[in-house]
Amino acid sequence: MRLSYSALDSFQNCSLKYKFQNIDKLKEPKSKEAVFGTLVHGTLKFIHTPSLLQPKLEDALDYFSKNWNSDVFEDELEERSAFSMGVSMIQEYYKKNVIADYNIVDLESRFAVEIKNPKDGTSHVISGIIDRIDKTEDGYEIIDYKTTKKMPSQDKVDNDLQLSVYLNAFLARYPKEAERLDKVTVSLYYLKHGVKLSSTRTLQQLNDAKQLFLDVITEIEKGVFVPNVTPLCDWCGFQKICPMWKHKFKEERRIDSEEINAAIGDYINLKSAIASTKVQFAQLQEKINTYMEQEGVERVFSEEGIIAQTLRKTYKYDEKILREILEPLDKWESVLKVDGIALKNIMSVLSPGIRQDVERSRILDKESKSLTIKKK
Ligand code: SF4
């Protein structure tokens, strides 16, 4: 299988989106964020492309505004704010960088690296584009530009899969550099903040990244693609056909809109009524229990009927005694249950490798559907 890093990323975020893009080969309308990101990347390529006269800030801003695409924005306000964000990113970039100082090896460097699955001997290809590769004083630096608003923690950068994949691709081109990995820096450059977060990788991390790639391929080959609603849906061009979103688009409705509006309204009202009934019920229960205690009775009578008090006891087993009984019979292990909450609590203290192993051990147990309400 041939898989690009962005396809892998897409599968991990939402496997249904991966299917739309890579199996059904549906064309995704470009979001304004994607159009904006592509232009900023193009401007940085323009800035660093070797030429006799290094582009100055004005040249870069000129390139940016000449290639600006107004069509993707919903209104003028939105467009103006995006345009000024792009301008300030480029200004900040010139403030923090002396363009002529960099010794650039490659820009928007395409790669396609083969990896073999040792388990079944199949070979696969990882492909992608590295934004920039620099020769540094004593090694190399691999840089990926980001136009997102959110900046990750250093810990996330140290474990970022994209950077590990890029470094693997770099080593396929410069294999000798594997002997001095500490001299090859991998960086994410957050243009909005003007901050570059850098890291290095060990051979073990690079091998883990290859293994993760193979694991994702195994998952894809299972052919199960399910939607995963996350904040990333806001940037997904498939909302109109996605079962989690298509209802939002009127023309996609199959049930009469009047009918569904009434049903939604009734559902929300009923849910609130149930909640307030529960509170009322608990208050009445409390009043009746207090009365029974006060009168020293266990049953009370009215014209509507009789209410009797029953004592419900729940028991738990003494773990030590139970273990002493079951262990000699070889039955102890079979009554132990994995405690999901306790596992979640210890996840943060485990190493990233162990965390990945634990995640890989997850299997689907039960599936049920429920409705949640978000009130306007
Ligand atoms: S809208 Fe969200 S859930 Fe639906 S395909 Fe896109 S990313 Fe997946």
mmCIF file of C-alpha atoms and ligand atoms in Angstrom, residues 10 13-18 20 28 226-246, ligand 1:
data_model
loop_
_atom_site.group_PDB
_atom_site.id
_atom_site.type_symbol
_atom_site.label_atom_id
_atom_site.label_comp_id
_atom_site.label_asym_id
_atom_site.label_seq_id
_atom_site.Cartn_x
_atom_site.Cartn_y
_atom_site.Cartn_z
ATOM 1 C CA SER A 10 -6.498 11.612 8.351
ATOM 2 C CA ASN A 13 -8.360 11.460 13.178
ATOM 3 C CA CYS A 14 -11.385 10.080 11.318
ATOM 4 C CA SER A 15 -11.277 6.850 9.364
ATOM 5 C CA LEU A 16 -14.450 7.784 7.452
ATOM 6 C CA LYS A 17 -12.775 10.920 6.128
ATOM 7 C CA TYR A 18 -9.827 8.755 5.070
ATOM 8 C CA PHE A 20 -13.915 9.467 1.404
ATOM 9 C CA GLU A 28 -12.787 17.566 -1.048
ATOM 10 C CA VAL A 226 -16.303 5.070 11.160
ATOM 11 C CA PRO A 227 -16.930 8.793 11.631
ATOM 12 C CA ASN A 228 -15.164 10.456 14.536
ATOM 13 C CA VAL A 229 -16.592 13.838 15.535
ATOM 14 C CA THR A 230 -13.873 16.183 16.795
ATOM 15 C CA PRO A 231 -13.174 19.924 16.467
ATOM 16 C CA LEU A 232 -11.379 18.958 13.210
ATOM 17 C CA CYS A 233 -14.808 18.396 11.610
ATOM 18 C CA ASP A 234 -14.949 22.201 11.213
ATOM 19 C CA TRP A 235 -12.235 21.855 8.546
ATOM 20 C CA CYS A 236 -13.706 18.765 6.878
ATOM 21 C CA GLY A 237 -15.074 19.206 3.381
ATOM 22 C CA PHE A 238 -17.252 16.079 3.608
ATOM 23 C CA GLN A 239 -19.796 17.285 6.164
ATOM 24 C CA LYS A 240 -22.575 17.224 3.563
ATOM 25 C CA ILE A 241 -22.229 13.466 3.099
ATOM 26 C CA CYS A 242 -21.057 12.537 6.592
ATOM 27 C CA PRO A 243 -23.767 10.782 8.653
ATOM 28 C CA MET A 244 -22.769 12.888 11.676
ATOM 29 C CA TRP A 245 -23.311 16.221 9.912
ATOM 30 C CA LYS A 246 -25.464 15.929 6.824
HETATM 31 S S1 SF4 B 1 -17.256 15.667 9.209
HETATM 32 FE FE1 SF4 B 1 -16.024 14.914 10.921
HETATM 33 S S2 SF4 B 1 -16.848 12.858 11.325
HETATM 34 FE FE2 SF4 B 1 -17.552 13.446 9.283
HETATM 35 S S3 SF4 B 1 -16.052 12.619 7.859
HETATM 36 FE FE3 SF4 B 1 -15.441 14.710 8.291
HETATM 37 S S4 SF4 B 1 -13.995 14.539 10.017
HETATM 38 FE FE4 SF4 B 1 -15.135 12.608 9.901
#
